[in-house]
Amino acid sequence: MGCFISAYRECHATLRMMMKIDKTPVPLILPDPHDPRLSERVGGTDQSGAAVEINVPVERPLTLYLNAQEIVTMMTIGDYPEYLALGYLLNQNMLRYDDVVTEVEYDDDLQVVVVRTEHHTNFEQKLKKRTQTSGCAQGTAFGDLLDAVEKVVLPKAELRTSWLYQMTHTINTMPSLYLEAGAIHGCVLCKEGAPLCYTEDVGRHNAVDKIAGWIYRHGVEPADKILYTTGRLTSEMVIKTVRMGIPILVSRSGFTAWGVELARQVGLTLVGRTRGKRFIALSGQERIIYDQNLAFVEEESARHKRKGADGEQ
């Protein structure tokens, strides 16, 4: 492993992008559906045999090292690798929000990202104990995550239905890689009804990890935020939301029984099937303030249907 790191640093120093972790002004991240790195044109035939050409998302491996130890290889669209790496480590309880990260090194040629910390790390035993989750493309949760979640006390917060409808309408009508190419998930960090950070990836767990990395990178306060996802409200999504300290999780898709049970145990507000005027809350309903007159809420336009709109009832 030491030889790899040495060769990596010497042979690819000119290609490597160095990113120091420091407090900087919080940027607004939005999807860039026209980024040529994230999708490509593929030819085929349709139901009538006619030739067609469509956009499809690009999927590429990214190998994550924590100091000198290889942690995981993730399949990802490849944008924001530093946020994805930091968020993955945070959500797997390998990195704490009060840990000091000295630098993040990303090599686009090798598709490697290395996170370096002030303190020594060794997760050899932890890496042997994985549970495959319902998240697509490499979703994993480690055995001690549930213990870590049980110790979290979520902040008091409120969810006004006026914010909820404003938020979902804004997200559904916003340009995205999903509308351009499909086959992708999105996660959005919001304050009240306004999106702050919108990430996409082939798996919803990757998208939410990018949110976690962004929060850590810029020192964002999670207590008054809402996390929106296009994916199902599973145990994994609940755990990661709670790990980030966000009190409200919203999805346009449905629930799993264990996701609901965990949300109720930790007091997370869980709202699903948010489409048009409709939504269902199965946990943390005490945070919801019904201040929106439904007569002024539009039903969802078919043109802006998102992931989970079909067959997820």
mmCIF file of N, CA and C in Angstrom, residues 124-213:
data_model
loop_
_atom_site.group_PDB
_atom_site.id
_atom_site.type_symbol
_atom_site.label_atom_id
_atom_site.label_comp_id
_atom_site.label_asym_id
_atom_site.label_seq_id
_atom_site.Cartn_x
_atom_site.Cartn_y
_atom_site.Cartn_z
ATOM 1 N N GLU A 124 -9.910 -1.972 9.206
ATOM 2 C CA GLU A 124 -9.812 -3.306 8.624
ATOM 3 C C GLU A 124 -10.902 -4.226 9.140
ATOM 4 N N GLN A 125 -11.122 -4.234 10.460
ATOM 5 C CA GLN A 125 -12.146 -5.108 11.026
ATOM 6 C C GLN A 125 -13.544 -4.649 10.645
ATOM 7 N N LYS A 126 -13.760 -3.350 10.633
ATOM 8 C CA LYS A 126 -15.077 -2.820 10.301
ATOM 9 C C LYS A 126 -15.472 -3.141 8.864
ATOM 10 N N LEU A 127 -14.490 -3.129 7.965
ATOM 11 C CA LEU A 127 -14.774 -3.394 6.558
ATOM 12 C C LEU A 127 -15.195 -4.833 6.314
ATOM 13 N N LYS A 128 -14.908 -5.712 7.264
ATOM 14 C CA LYS A 128 -15.311 -7.119 7.117
ATOM 15 C C LYS A 128 -16.767 -7.337 7.476
ATOM 16 N N LYS A 129 -17.372 -6.380 8.168
ATOM 17 C CA LYS A 129 -18.749 -6.544 8.644
ATOM 18 C C LYS A 129 -19.659 -5.570 7.918
ATOM 19 N N ARG A 130 -20.125 -5.962 6.747
ATOM 20 C CA ARG A 130 -20.998 -5.113 5.959
ATOM 21 C C ARG A 130 -22.376 -5.753 5.837
ATOM 22 N N THR A 131 -23.364 -4.911 5.642
ATOM 23 C CA THR A 131 -24.714 -5.376 5.339
ATOM 24 C C THR A 131 -25.137 -4.739 4.036
ATOM 25 N N GLN A 132 -25.472 -5.571 3.030
ATOM 26 C CA GLN A 132 -25.920 -5.016 1.753
ATOM 27 C C GLN A 132 -27.316 -4.426 1.949
ATOM 28 N N THR A 133 -27.482 -3.165 1.591
ATOM 29 C CA THR A 133 -28.756 -2.489 1.787
ATOM 30 C C THR A 133 -29.548 -2.463 0.498
ATOM 31 N N SER A 134 -30.744 -1.883 0.571
ATOM 32 C CA SER A 134 -31.609 -1.809 -0.610
ATOM 33 C C SER A 134 -31.197 -0.702 -1.559
ATOM 34 N N GLY A 135 -30.201 0.101 -1.187
ATOM 35 C CA GLY A 135 -29.697 1.142 -2.083
ATOM 36 C C GLY A 135 -29.025 0.517 -3.285
ATOM 37 N N CYS A 136 -29.251 1.117 -4.480
ATOM 38 C CA CYS A 136 -28.640 0.561 -5.672
ATOM 39 C C CYS A 136 -27.178 0.947 -5.750
ATOM 40 N N ALA A 137 -26.418 0.229 -6.472
ATOM 41 C CA ALA A 137 -25.021 0.487 -6.846
ATOM 42 C C ALA A 137 -24.030 0.487 -5.705
ATOM 43 N N GLN A 138 -23.910 -0.163 -4.765
ATOM 44 C CA GLN A 138 -22.892 -0.205 -3.712
ATOM 45 C C GLN A 138 -23.408 0.302 -2.375
ATOM 46 N N GLY A 139 -24.700 0.365 -2.137
ATOM 47 C CA GLY A 139 -25.164 0.857 -0.857
ATOM 48 C C GLY A 139 -24.810 -0.107 0.254
ATOM 49 N N THR A 140 -24.089 0.336 1.257
ATOM 50 C CA THR A 140 -23.744 -0.516 2.382
ATOM 51 C C THR A 140 -23.940 0.244 3.680
ATOM 52 N N ALA A 141 -24.289 -0.495 4.716
ATOM 53 C CA ALA A 141 -24.353 0.092 6.054
ATOM 54 C C ALA A 141 -23.605 -0.838 6.984
ATOM 55 N N PHE A 142 -22.800 -0.300 7.874
ATOM 56 C CA PHE A 142 -22.003 -1.116 8.761
ATOM 57 C C PHE A 142 -22.746 -1.366 10.065
ATOM 58 N N GLY A 143 -22.301 -2.444 10.771
ATOM 59 C CA GLY A 143 -23.034 -2.923 11.927
ATOM 60 C C GLY A 143 -23.213 -1.928 13.041
ATOM 61 N N ASP A 144 -22.255 -1.010 13.227
ATOM 62 C CA ASP A 144 -22.349 -0.085 14.355
ATOM 63 C C ASP A 144 -23.104 1.191 14.027
ATOM 64 N N LEU A 145 -23.640 1.305 12.806
ATOM 65 C CA LEU A 145 -24.352 2.527 12.432
ATOM 66 C C LEU A 145 -25.621 2.714 13.250
ATOM 67 N N LEU A 146 -26.324 1.616 13.521
ATOM 68 C CA LEU A 146 -27.556 1.738 14.290
ATOM 69 C C LEU A 146 -27.276 2.252 15.696
ATOM 70 N N ASP A 147 -26.180 1.776 16.301
ATOM 71 C CA ASP A 147 -25.820 2.273 17.628
ATOM 72 C C ASP A 147 -25.515 3.766 17.579
ATOM 73 N N ALA A 148 -24.826 4.208 16.523
ATOM 74 C CA ALA A 148 -24.487 5.625 16.384
ATOM 75 C C ALA A 148 -25.739 6.470 16.199
ATOM 76 N N VAL A 149 -26.705 5.955 15.458
ATOM 77 C CA VAL A 149 -27.938 6.695 15.196
ATOM 78 C C VAL A 149 -28.762 6.836 16.467
ATOM 79 N N GLU A 150 -28.796 5.788 17.278
ATOM 80 C CA GLU A 150 -29.609 5.815 18.494
ATOM 81 C C GLU A 150 -29.143 6.890 19.479
ATOM 82 N N LYS A 151 -27.889 7.321 19.360
ATOM 83 C CA LYS A 151 -27.360 8.334 20.272
ATOM 84 C C LYS A 151 -27.639 9.753 19.787
ATOM 85 N N VAL A 152 -28.158 9.895 18.571
ATOM 86 C CA VAL A 152 -28.408 11.219 17.994
ATOM 87 C C VAL A 152 -29.720 11.786 18.525
ATOM 88 N N VAL A 153 -29.696 13.044 18.942
ATOM 89 C CA VAL A 153 -30.908 13.768 19.330
ATOM 90 C C VAL A 153 -31.184 14.806 18.248
ATOM 91 N N LEU A 154 -32.251 14.601 17.498
ATOM 92 C CA LEU A 154 -32.558 15.516 16.404
ATOM 93 C C LEU A 154 -33.111 16.838 16.931
ATOM 94 N N PRO A 155 -32.773 17.925 16.279
ATOM 95 C CA PRO A 155 -33.235 19.246 16.746
ATOM 96 C C PRO A 155 -34.724 19.442 16.510
ATOM 97 N N LYS A 156 -35.296 20.352 17.295
ATOM 98 C CA LYS A 156 -36.673 20.751 17.040
ATOM 99 C C LYS A 156 -36.714 21.585 15.764
ATOM 100 N N ALA A 157 -37.745 21.409 14.993
ATOM 101 C CA ALA A 157 -37.865 22.141 13.728
ATOM 102 C C ALA A 157 -39.325 22.106 13.318
ATOM 103 N N GLU A 158 -39.652 22.841 12.260
ATOM 104 C CA GLU A 158 -41.005 22.798 11.742
ATOM 105 C C GLU A 158 -40.977 22.618 10.233
ATOM 106 N N LEU A 159 -42.039 22.013 9.746
ATOM 107 C CA LEU A 159 -42.215 21.841 8.308
ATOM 108 C C LEU A 159 -43.567 22.437 7.938
ATOM 109 N N ARG A 160 -43.547 23.609 7.362
ATOM 110 C CA ARG A 160 -44.776 24.238 6.896
ATOM 111 C C ARG A 160 -45.164 23.637 5.548
ATOM 112 N N THR A 161 -46.437 23.343 5.375
ATOM 113 C CA THR A 161 -46.855 22.752 4.098
ATOM 114 C C THR A 161 -46.646 23.728 2.947
ATOM 115 N N SER A 162 -46.654 25.024 3.221
ATOM 116 C CA SER A 162 -46.352 25.994 2.162
ATOM 117 C C SER A 162 -44.914 25.813 1.673
ATOM 118 N N TRP A 163 -43.981 25.533 2.608
ATOM 119 C CA TRP A 163 -42.598 25.247 2.203
ATOM 120 C C TRP A 163 -42.537 23.970 1.388
ATOM 121 N N LEU A 164 -43.263 22.961 1.843
ATOM 122 C CA LEU A 164 -43.230 21.657 1.177
ATOM 123 C C LEU A 164 -43.672 21.766 -0.276
ATOM 124 N N TYR A 165 -44.769 22.450 -0.529
ATOM 125 C CA TYR A 165 -45.262 22.577 -1.901
ATOM 126 C C TYR A 165 -44.359 23.475 -2.745
ATOM 127 N N GLN A 166 -43.838 24.536 -2.156
ATOM 128 C CA GLN A 166 -42.906 25.392 -2.884
ATOM 129 C C GLN A 166 -41.647 24.617 -3.263
ATOM 130 N N MET A 167 -41.135 23.846 -2.316
ATOM 131 C CA MET A 167 -39.914 23.076 -2.516
ATOM 132 C C MET A 167 -40.081 22.027 -3.605
ATOM 133 N N THR A 168 -41.141 21.236 -3.513
ATOM 134 C CA THR A 168 -41.329 20.161 -4.488
ATOM 135 C C THR A 168 -41.613 20.715 -5.886
ATOM 136 N N HIS A 169 -42.357 21.811 -5.971
ATOM 137 C CA HIS A 169 -42.621 22.401 -7.293
ATOM 138 C C HIS A 169 -41.321 22.923 -7.907
ATOM 139 N N THR A 170 -40.499 23.595 -7.094
ATOM 140 C CA THR A 170 -39.237 24.122 -7.605
ATOM 141 C C THR A 170 -38.327 23.005 -8.093
ATOM 142 N N ILE A 171 -38.211 21.937 -7.309
ATOM 143 C CA ILE A 171 -37.345 20.816 -7.674
ATOM 144 C C ILE A 171 -37.855 20.116 -8.928
ATOM 145 N N ASN A 172 -39.167 19.902 -9.018
ATOM 146 C CA ASN A 172 -39.740 19.176 -10.153
ATOM 147 C C ASN A 172 -39.623 19.930 -11.466
ATOM 148 N N THR A 173 -39.513 21.246 -11.407
ATOM 149 C CA THR A 173 -39.437 22.042 -12.633
ATOM 150 C C THR A 173 -38.023 22.523 -12.941
ATOM 151 N N MET A 174 -37.065 22.107 -12.131
ATOM 152 C CA MET A 174 -35.683 22.537 -12.299
ATOM 153 C C MET A 174 -34.971 21.651 -13.322
ATOM 154 N N PRO A 175 -34.156 22.213 -14.221
ATOM 155 C CA PRO A 175 -33.381 21.380 -15.150
ATOM 156 C C PRO A 175 -32.510 20.387 -14.379
ATOM 157 N N SER A 176 -32.422 19.157 -14.886
ATOM 158 C CA SER A 176 -31.660 18.134 -14.190
ATOM 159 C C SER A 176 -31.184 17.083 -15.174
ATOM 160 N N LEU A 177 -30.210 16.301 -14.740
ATOM 161 C CA LEU A 177 -29.731 15.199 -15.559
ATOM 162 C C LEU A 177 -30.811 14.133 -15.701
ATOM 163 N N TYR A 178 -31.663 13.996 -14.663
ATOM 164 C CA TYR A 178 -32.753 13.009 -14.766
ATOM 165 C C TYR A 178 -33.678 13.331 -15.934
ATOM 166 N N LEU A 179 -34.081 14.575 -16.059
ATOM 167 C CA LEU A 179 -34.970 14.950 -17.165
ATOM 168 C C LEU A 179 -34.271 14.828 -18.510
ATOM 169 N N GLU A 180 -32.942 14.981 -18.501
ATOM 170 C CA GLU A 180 -32.168 14.910 -19.737
ATOM 171 C C GLU A 180 -31.881 13.465 -20.148
ATOM 172 N N ALA A 181 -31.585 12.592 -19.161
ATOM 173 C CA ALA A 181 -31.125 11.245 -19.497
ATOM 174 C C ALA A 181 -31.818 10.135 -18.714
ATOM 175 N N GLY A 182 -32.543 10.448 -17.638
ATOM 176 C CA GLY A 182 -33.210 9.420 -16.849
ATOM 177 C C GLY A 182 -32.223 8.537 -16.099
ATOM 178 N N ALA A 183 -32.746 7.442 -15.497
ATOM 179 C CA ALA A 183 -31.925 6.415 -14.843
ATOM 180 C C ALA A 183 -31.000 6.984 -13.773
ATOM 181 N N ILE A 184 -31.496 7.926 -12.992
ATOM 182 C CA ILE A 184 -30.639 8.582 -12.017
ATOM 183 C C ILE A 184 -31.491 9.088 -10.848
ATOM 184 N N HIS A 185 -30.857 9.251 -9.694
ATOM 185 C CA HIS A 185 -31.529 9.751 -8.495
ATOM 186 C C HIS A 185 -31.033 11.152 -8.149
ATOM 187 N N GLY A 186 -31.868 11.871 -7.410
ATOM 188 C CA GLY A 186 -31.487 13.193 -6.950
ATOM 189 C C GLY A 186 -31.754 13.364 -5.469
ATOM 190 N N CYS A 187 -30.916 14.167 -4.795
ATOM 191 C CA CYS A 187 -31.135 14.569 -3.411
ATOM 192 C C CYS A 187 -30.928 16.076 -3.317
ATOM 193 N N VAL A 188 -31.773 16.734 -2.532
ATOM 194 C CA VAL A 188 -31.734 18.191 -2.455
ATOM 195 C C VAL A 188 -31.793 18.613 -0.984
ATOM 196 N N LEU A 189 -30.839 19.429 -0.574
ATOM 197 C CA LEU A 189 -30.878 20.022 0.761
ATOM 198 C C LEU A 189 -31.591 21.360 0.655
ATOM 199 N N CYS A 190 -32.617 21.549 1.474
ATOM 200 C CA CYS A 190 -33.441 22.753 1.392
ATOM 201 C C CYS A 190 -33.519 23.448 2.741
ATOM 202 N N LYS A 191 -33.733 24.756 2.674
ATOM 203 C CA LYS A 191 -34.078 25.527 3.860
ATOM 204 C C LYS A 191 -35.412 26.185 3.589
ATOM 205 N N GLU A 192 -36.374 25.874 4.454
ATOM 206 C CA GLU A 192 -37.753 26.286 4.215
ATOM 207 C C GLU A 192 -38.158 25.780 2.818
ATOM 208 N N GLY A 193 -38.561 26.637 1.903
ATOM 209 C CA GLY A 193 -38.977 26.146 0.601
ATOM 210 C C GLY A 193 -37.942 26.288 -0.487
ATOM 211 N N ALA A 194 -36.700 26.628 -0.114
ATOM 212 C CA ALA A 194 -35.674 26.949 -1.107
ATOM 213 C C ALA A 194 -34.592 25.881 -1.170
ATOM 214 N N PRO A 195 -34.322 25.304 -2.357
ATOM 215 C CA PRO A 195 -33.208 24.360 -2.511
ATOM 216 C C PRO A 195 -31.867 25.072 -2.354
ATOM 217 N N LEU A 196 -30.947 24.455 -1.605
ATOM 218 C CA LEU A 196 -29.604 25.001 -1.399
ATOM 219 C C LEU A 196 -28.541 24.202 -2.143
ATOM 220 N N CYS A 197 -28.694 22.887 -2.152
ATOM 221 C CA CYS A 197 -27.690 22.007 -2.742
ATOM 222 C C CYS A 197 -28.414 20.823 -3.376
ATOM 223 N N TYR A 198 -28.269 20.667 -4.691
ATOM 224 C CA TYR A 198 -29.000 19.637 -5.452
ATOM 225 C C TYR A 198 -27.956 18.750 -6.119
ATOM 226 N N THR A 199 -27.902 17.478 -5.719
ATOM 227 C CA THR A 199 -26.944 16.542 -6.290
ATOM 228 C C THR A 199 -27.674 15.368 -6.928
ATOM 229 N N GLU A 200 -27.031 14.771 -7.932
ATOM 230 C CA GLU A 200 -27.595 13.605 -8.614
ATOM 231 C C GLU A 200 -26.528 12.527 -8.739
ATOM 232 N N ASP A 201 -26.962 11.259 -8.838
ATOM 233 C CA ASP A 201 -26.032 10.165 -9.087
ATOM 234 C C ASP A 201 -26.839 8.914 -9.441
ATOM 235 N N VAL A 202 -26.114 7.862 -9.844
ATOM 236 C CA VAL A 202 -26.786 6.631 -10.251
ATOM 237 C C VAL A 202 -27.457 5.938 -9.070
ATOM 238 N N GLY A 203 -27.006 6.191 -7.875
ATOM 239 C CA GLY A 203 -27.644 5.655 -6.679
ATOM 240 C C GLY A 203 -28.025 6.771 -5.739
ATOM 241 N N ARG A 204 -29.163 6.631 -5.070
ATOM 242 C CA ARG A 204 -29.596 7.688 -4.155
ATOM 243 C C ARG A 204 -28.628 7.835 -2.988
ATOM 244 N N HIS A 205 -27.967 6.722 -2.581
ATOM 245 C CA HIS A 205 -27.005 6.797 -1.483
ATOM 246 C C HIS A 205 -25.812 7.664 -1.876
ATOM 247 N N ASN A 206 -25.377 7.613 -3.136
ATOM 248 C CA ASN A 206 -24.299 8.489 -3.593
ATOM 249 C C ASN A 206 -24.732 9.948 -3.554
ATOM 250 N N ALA A 207 -25.953 10.201 -3.999
ATOM 251 C CA ALA A 207 -26.453 11.578 -4.030
ATOM 252 C C ALA A 207 -26.527 12.162 -2.629
ATOM 253 N N VAL A 208 -26.992 11.370 -1.663
ATOM 254 C CA VAL A 208 -27.092 11.892 -0.296
ATOM 255 C C VAL A 208 -25.714 12.000 0.350
ATOM 256 N N ASP A 209 -24.783 11.132 -0.017
ATOM 257 C CA ASP A 209 -23.420 11.263 0.496
ATOM 258 C C ASP A 209 -22.781 12.562 0.017
ATOM 259 N N LYS A 210 -23.068 12.970 -1.210
ATOM 260 C CA LYS A 210 -22.550 14.253 -1.703
ATOM 261 C C LYS A 210 -23.103 15.411 -0.871
ATOM 262 N N ILE A 211 -24.376 15.298 -0.482
ATOM 263 C CA ILE A 211 -24.967 16.324 0.386
ATOM 264 C C ILE A 211 -24.213 16.374 1.715
ATOM 265 N N ALA A 212 -23.946 15.201 2.311
ATOM 266 C CA ALA A 212 -23.236 15.145 3.592
ATOM 267 C C ALA A 212 -21.848 15.750 3.475
ATOM 268 N N GLY A 213 -21.149 15.449 2.378
ATOM 269 C CA GLY A 213 -19.819 16.007 2.171
ATOM 270 C C GLY A 213 -19.851 17.508 1.993
#
